[in-house]
Amino acid sequence: MTNSTSHSVQHSVDPPEPDPDFIKWLRENCVPIGGMAVGALMFCLLAHYGSITIDWIRTKDFTDAFANVTQSLALIAGGVWAYFKFAKGRTFQDRLIPNVSGKFISIEGSVFLVVRTQLQNVGLSQIAFDQEASLLNVFEYVPSEVEKIVNVENKRLTSLQVFGKNDRSIEPSEILERQTLIALPWVSKIGYHLEFNVLADSGYRWRATTIVDRSEFEDNDKG
Amino acid sequence: MTHRNNNLLDRFPPGFSAHRYRATPEEIEQYKQWNQIQREIQERYRKKLIEEGLLPPDPESDEKRV
């Protein structure tokens, strides 16, 4: 009995629960209340610091120094980008892929070598040729008995001009393909070595090689 | 007909380019000499074919010869 009395007394001492209507009102108007509080805070700050005089000369010096540093960093970054883009990336340098292939053909007892030369400009610059010095060199392998492992020696038979009068230059992404028919007075016992040399007016040279071996001629005869 | 020696450009990956190097003046001169020798051989062969009647005479080159 006594316990129940003390319990009822404690309940009466507890603070009353908040009014749900007030909380609802606060929730609905929190935005304007918050705005007013921020405005009041800004007003207080302006009132407090409004009397301070700003040294505009020092401010200008500081902003100028900041601008200079920013410009210098931007210049360095631009230089590094340009170096990697154009120098390391070889964007505007002369870049070519030369290619050469050959095959025998036999017609009525005469043997011919059909040589196909291809040239692709994979750079972004137009490349002008030195037509006189851009040649297809034809070498013949010299057979010999050997006792050790050696490279088979060859001798140059002829050098043919690849580009015609109108083939002055090659544009970026352009592919230039020419075919040449060479009459052979005899067929080498081993085969031929073809070397396609391209010389640009800029003084750079590119080279592609291939071997046209005798077995191709025999395959051709069978076919 | 075999195609073993056909090195097609498709074999190369994008961005690939062949190695290049500076040609020496002697190298360029020798190549021009070789070209000149072969052109003379070719011209003699052409004249022979014209004489044999296998090729029609070239009017421009005839004027140059005169």
Short mmCIF file of C-alpha atoms in Angstrom, two decimals:
data_model
loop_
_atom_site.label_atom_id
_atom_site.label_comp_id
_atom_site.label_asym_id
_atom_site.label_seq_id
_atom_site.Cartn_x
_atom_site.Cartn_y
_atom_site.Cartn_z
CA MET A 1 0.00 0.00 0.00
CA THR A 2 2.72 2.39 0.93
CA ASN A 3 4.59 1.53 -2.28
CA SER A 4 1.66 2.36 -4.41
CA THR A 5 1.37 5.80 -2.79
CA SER A 6 5.02 6.72 -3.38
CA HIS A 7 4.72 5.61 -7.01
CA SER A 8 1.81 7.90 -7.58
CA VAL A 9 3.77 10.82 -6.07
CA GLN A 10 6.73 10.26 -8.48
CA HIS A 11 4.41 10.44 -11.47
CA SER A 12 3.12 13.76 -10.37
CA VAL A 13 6.73 15.20 -10.17
CA ASP A 14 7.78 14.23 -13.78
CA PRO A 15 7.82 17.13 -16.30
CA PRO A 16 4.85 17.26 -18.54
CA GLU A 17 5.18 15.95 -22.09
CA PRO A 18 5.74 18.64 -24.79
CA ASP A 19 2.75 19.95 -26.52
CA PRO A 20 2.48 18.13 -29.89
CA ASP A 21 0.91 21.25 -31.42
CA PHE A 22 4.02 23.34 -30.67
CA ILE A 23 6.33 20.73 -32.23
CA LYS A 24 4.16 20.58 -35.27
CA TRP A 25 4.28 24.38 -35.59
CA LEU A 26 8.07 24.35 -35.18
CA ARG A 27 8.49 21.72 -37.83
CA GLU A 28 6.36 23.62 -40.32
CA ASN A 29 8.14 26.95 -39.75
CA CYS A 30 11.71 25.81 -39.24
CA VAL A 31 12.89 27.26 -42.57
CA PRO A 32 11.82 30.88 -41.95
CA ILE A 33 12.97 30.64 -38.35
CA GLY A 34 16.39 29.34 -39.43
CA GLY A 35 16.62 32.06 -42.08
CA MET A 36 15.87 34.74 -39.58
CA ALA A 37 18.48 33.34 -37.19
CA VAL A 38 21.16 33.33 -39.94
CA GLY A 39 20.19 36.85 -40.97
CA ALA A 40 20.51 38.04 -37.42
CA LEU A 41 23.91 36.40 -37.16
CA MET A 42 25.11 38.08 -40.37
CA PHE A 43 23.83 41.42 -39.13
CA CYS A 44 25.77 40.98 -35.91
CA LEU A 45 28.95 40.10 -37.82
CA LEU A 46 28.60 43.08 -40.12
CA ALA A 47 27.96 45.36 -37.19
CA HIS A 48 31.02 44.00 -35.42
CA TYR A 49 33.49 44.09 -38.34
CA GLY A 50 32.02 46.99 -40.26
CA SER A 51 34.23 49.44 -38.44
CA ILE A 52 37.47 47.64 -39.55
CA THR A 53 39.30 49.37 -42.44
CA ILE A 54 40.67 47.00 -45.15
CA ASP A 55 44.18 47.60 -46.54
CA TRP A 56 43.33 47.35 -50.25
CA ILE A 57 46.98 47.68 -51.38
CA ARG A 58 47.98 44.62 -49.39
CA THR A 59 44.93 42.77 -50.62
CA LYS A 60 45.86 43.63 -54.23
CA ASP A 61 49.43 42.45 -53.70
CA PHE A 62 48.16 39.19 -52.28
CA THR A 63 45.73 38.57 -55.15
CA ASP A 64 48.40 39.50 -57.73
CA ALA A 65 50.85 37.06 -56.19
CA PHE A 66 48.19 34.36 -56.17
CA ALA A 67 47.37 35.07 -59.83
CA ASN A 68 51.05 34.91 -60.79
CA VAL A 69 51.55 31.57 -59.07
CA THR A 70 48.41 30.17 -60.70
CA GLN A 71 49.50 31.37 -64.15
CA SER A 72 52.97 29.88 -63.70
CA LEU A 73 51.53 26.52 -62.68
CA ALA A 74 49.13 26.59 -65.64
CA LEU A 75 52.01 27.41 -68.01
CA ILE A 76 54.12 24.55 -66.66
CA ALA A 77 51.19 22.13 -66.89
CA GLY A 78 50.52 23.24 -70.48
CA GLY A 79 54.19 22.79 -71.39
CA VAL A 80 54.30 19.29 -69.92
CA TRP A 81 51.10 18.36 -71.75
CA ALA A 82 52.44 19.74 -75.05
CA TYR A 83 55.73 17.87 -74.58
CA PHE A 84 54.00 14.54 -74.03
CA LYS A 85 51.44 15.19 -76.77
CA PHE A 86 53.73 16.38 -79.55
CA ALA A 87 57.31 15.37 -78.67
CA LYS A 88 56.84 12.07 -76.85
CA GLY A 89 53.66 11.16 -78.73
CA ARG A 90 55.33 12.00 -82.09
CA THR A 91 52.01 13.39 -83.23
CA PHE A 92 53.26 15.50 -86.12
CA GLN A 93 56.41 13.55 -86.95
CA ASP A 94 56.83 11.63 -90.20
CA ARG A 95 55.51 8.12 -89.56
CA LEU A 96 55.16 5.47 -92.24
CA ILE A 97 54.58 1.74 -92.56
CA PRO A 98 56.26 0.41 -95.69
CA ASN A 99 55.50 -3.08 -96.85
CA VAL A 100 56.66 -5.33 -99.66
CA SER A 101 55.63 -8.74 -100.90
CA GLY A 102 56.46 -10.79 -103.96
CA LYS A 103 55.42 -13.88 -105.84
CA PHE A 104 56.57 -15.76 -108.91
CA ILE A 105 54.44 -16.26 -111.96
CA SER A 106 55.33 -18.45 -114.90
CA ILE A 107 53.78 -17.75 -118.27
CA GLU A 108 54.72 -19.79 -121.36
CA GLY A 109 58.14 -20.66 -120.04
CA SER A 110 58.99 -17.11 -118.94
CA VAL A 111 59.29 -16.39 -115.25
CA PHE A 112 58.19 -13.11 -113.71
CA LEU A 113 58.31 -11.73 -110.23
CA VAL A 114 55.26 -9.73 -109.18
CA VAL A 115 56.24 -7.29 -106.47
CA ARG A 116 53.67 -5.41 -104.48
CA THR A 117 54.75 -2.39 -102.44
CA GLN A 118 52.51 -0.69 -99.93
CA LEU A 119 53.03 2.46 -97.99
CA GLN A 120 50.75 3.81 -95.29
CA ASN A 121 51.10 7.19 -93.64
CA VAL A 122 50.10 6.67 -90.01
CA GLY A 123 51.19 10.12 -88.84
CA LEU A 124 49.43 13.46 -89.08
CA SER A 125 51.84 15.14 -91.50
CA GLN A 126 52.04 14.99 -95.25
CA ILE A 127 55.29 13.32 -96.34
CA ALA A 128 57.03 14.18 -99.61
CA PHE A 129 59.23 11.53 -101.24
CA ASP A 130 62.60 11.68 -102.85
CA GLN A 131 61.50 9.71 -105.93
CA GLU A 132 65.02 9.23 -107.24
CA ALA A 133 66.24 7.59 -104.05
CA SER A 134 63.13 5.58 -103.11
CA LEU A 135 63.91 2.20 -104.61
CA LEU A 136 63.03 -1.44 -104.63
CA ASN A 137 66.26 -3.41 -104.36
CA VAL A 138 66.20 -6.99 -105.61
CA PHE A 139 68.85 -9.34 -104.19
CA GLU A 140 69.54 -12.91 -105.17
CA TYR A 141 70.63 -15.43 -102.54
CA VAL A 142 73.89 -17.17 -103.37
CA PRO A 143 73.85 -20.92 -102.67
CA SER A 144 76.96 -22.47 -101.11
CA GLU A 145 77.95 -25.45 -99.00
CA VAL A 146 78.54 -24.48 -95.37
CA GLU A 147 80.04 -26.17 -92.34
CA LYS A 148 78.79 -23.67 -89.76
CA ILE A 149 75.62 -21.71 -89.22
CA VAL A 150 75.87 -18.57 -91.29
CA ASN A 151 73.59 -16.06 -92.93
CA VAL A 152 73.07 -16.83 -96.58
CA GLU A 153 74.81 -14.16 -98.58
CA ASN A 154 73.04 -12.32 -101.32
CA LYS A 155 74.00 -10.06 -104.17
CA ARG A 156 72.12 -7.09 -105.54
CA LEU A 157 70.64 -7.71 -108.95
CA THR A 158 68.86 -4.47 -109.61
CA SER A 159 67.24 -1.39 -108.08
CA LEU A 160 63.94 -0.23 -109.45
CA GLN A 161 62.23 3.09 -108.94
CA VAL A 162 58.96 2.50 -107.13
CA PHE A 163 57.17 5.82 -107.34
CA GLY A 164 56.04 7.41 -110.57
CA LYS A 165 56.16 11.05 -111.58
CA ASN A 166 52.82 11.75 -109.94
CA ASP A 167 53.69 10.06 -106.64
CA ARG A 168 55.12 13.12 -104.99
CA SER A 169 53.80 12.74 -101.47
CA ILE A 170 51.47 10.81 -99.20
CA GLU A 171 48.72 12.36 -97.10
CA PRO A 172 47.91 11.32 -93.51
CA SER A 173 46.04 7.98 -93.35
CA GLU A 174 46.62 7.46 -97.07
CA ILE A 175 47.74 4.09 -98.44
CA LEU A 176 49.86 4.01 -101.57
CA GLU A 177 50.09 0.68 -103.33
CA ARG A 178 52.08 -0.11 -106.46
CA GLN A 179 52.72 -3.35 -108.27
CA THR A 180 55.71 -4.08 -110.46
CA LEU A 181 56.24 -6.92 -112.89
CA ILE A 182 59.88 -7.94 -113.16
CA ALA A 183 61.05 -10.27 -115.91
CA LEU A 184 63.62 -12.78 -114.68
CA PRO A 185 66.15 -14.21 -117.15
CA TRP A 186 66.74 -17.07 -114.71
CA VAL A 187 65.31 -18.27 -111.40
CA SER A 188 67.54 -18.30 -108.37
CA LYS A 189 68.24 -21.66 -106.76
CA ILE A 190 67.19 -20.35 -103.36
CA GLY A 191 65.11 -17.25 -103.88
CA TYR A 192 65.14 -13.48 -103.81
CA HIS A 193 65.34 -10.88 -101.13
CA LEU A 194 63.26 -7.77 -101.75
CA GLU A 195 64.06 -4.52 -99.98
CA PHE A 196 61.69 -1.58 -100.25
CA ASN A 197 63.35 1.71 -99.33
CA VAL A 198 61.45 4.93 -98.91
CA LEU A 199 63.34 8.16 -98.60
CA ALA A 200 61.48 11.31 -97.56
CA ASP A 201 62.51 14.83 -98.51
CA SER A 202 63.09 15.41 -94.81
CA GLY A 203 66.04 12.96 -95.01
CA TYR A 204 64.42 10.08 -93.13
CA ARG A 205 64.47 6.59 -94.55
CA TRP A 206 62.14 3.61 -93.98
CA ARG A 207 62.77 0.06 -95.06
CA ALA A 208 60.73 -3.13 -95.47
CA THR A 209 62.04 -6.49 -96.57
CA THR A 210 60.71 -9.88 -97.55
CA ILE A 211 62.01 -13.16 -98.96
CA VAL A 212 60.46 -14.75 -102.02
CA ASP A 213 61.76 -18.28 -101.85
CA ARG A 214 62.09 -20.84 -104.59
CA SER A 215 59.46 -23.12 -103.07
CA GLU A 216 56.80 -20.57 -103.98
CA PHE A 217 57.77 -20.91 -107.59
CA GLU A 218 57.45 -24.70 -107.34
CA ASP A 219 54.06 -24.39 -105.61
CA ASN A 220 52.99 -22.05 -108.37
CA ASP A 221 54.06 -24.53 -111.02
CA LYS A 222 52.06 -27.30 -109.34
CA GLY A 223 49.00 -25.07 -108.96
CA MET B 1 49.40 -19.46 -105.78
CA THR B 2 50.76 -19.05 -102.27
CA HIS B 3 50.44 -15.98 -100.08
CA ARG B 4 53.08 -16.70 -97.51
CA ASN B 5 55.03 -13.58 -98.33
CA ASN B 6 52.13 -11.20 -98.28
CA ASN B 7 52.81 -8.95 -95.33
CA LEU B 8 49.53 -7.16 -95.12
CA LEU B 9 49.17 -3.89 -93.32
CA ASP B 10 46.32 -5.37 -91.29
CA ARG B 11 48.86 -7.30 -89.25
CA PHE B 12 50.08 -4.13 -87.59
CA PRO B 13 48.28 -2.73 -84.56
CA PRO B 14 46.83 0.80 -84.56
CA GLY B 15 49.44 3.46 -83.93
CA PHE B 16 52.26 1.26 -85.14
CA SER B 17 54.89 2.79 -87.37
CA ALA B 18 58.05 1.35 -88.82
CA HIS B 19 61.48 2.38 -87.63
CA ARG B 20 63.01 5.32 -89.45
CA TYR B 21 66.52 6.67 -89.54
CA ARG B 22 68.51 9.46 -91.11
CA ALA B 23 69.93 8.51 -94.47
CA THR B 24 73.50 9.61 -95.04
CA PRO B 25 74.33 11.73 -98.13
CA GLU B 26 76.53 8.89 -99.44
CA GLU B 27 73.65 6.46 -99.13
CA ILE B 28 71.30 8.79 -100.99
CA GLU B 29 73.90 9.37 -103.70
CA GLN B 30 74.44 5.65 -104.17
CA TYR B 31 70.73 5.01 -104.45
CA LYS B 32 70.43 7.73 -107.09
CA GLN B 33 73.31 6.15 -109.02
CA TRP B 34 71.67 2.72 -108.90
CA ASN B 35 68.44 4.27 -110.08
CA GLN B 36 70.22 6.01 -112.94
CA ILE B 37 71.93 2.78 -114.06
CA GLN B 38 68.64 0.88 -114.02
CA ARG B 39 66.88 3.67 -115.92
CA GLU B 40 69.53 3.47 -118.65
CA ILE B 41 69.07 -0.30 -118.85
CA GLN B 42 65.32 0.20 -119.01
CA GLU B 43 65.66 2.83 -121.73
CA ARG B 44 67.86 0.54 -123.85
CA TYR B 45 65.33 -2.26 -123.45
CA ARG B 46 62.52 0.08 -124.46
CA LYS B 47 64.43 1.25 -127.55
CA LYS B 48 65.04 -2.36 -128.55
CA LEU B 49 61.32 -3.12 -128.28
CA ILE B 50 60.51 -0.04 -130.38
CA GLU B 51 63.03 -1.14 -133.02
CA GLU B 52 61.48 -4.58 -133.08
CA GLY B 53 58.09 -2.98 -133.54
CA LEU B 54 56.71 -4.37 -130.29
CA LEU B 55 56.22 -0.90 -128.83
CA PRO B 56 54.93 2.22 -130.57
CA PRO B 57 57.46 5.05 -130.76
CA ASP B 58 57.10 7.66 -128.06
CA PRO B 59 56.81 11.10 -129.74
CA GLU B 60 57.97 13.03 -126.68
CA SER B 61 61.09 10.95 -126.17
CA ASP B 62 61.84 11.11 -129.92
CA GLU B 63 61.84 14.89 -129.77
CA LYS B 64 64.17 14.79 -126.79
CA ARG B 65 66.57 12.50 -128.62
CA VAL B 66 66.73 14.91 -131.57
#
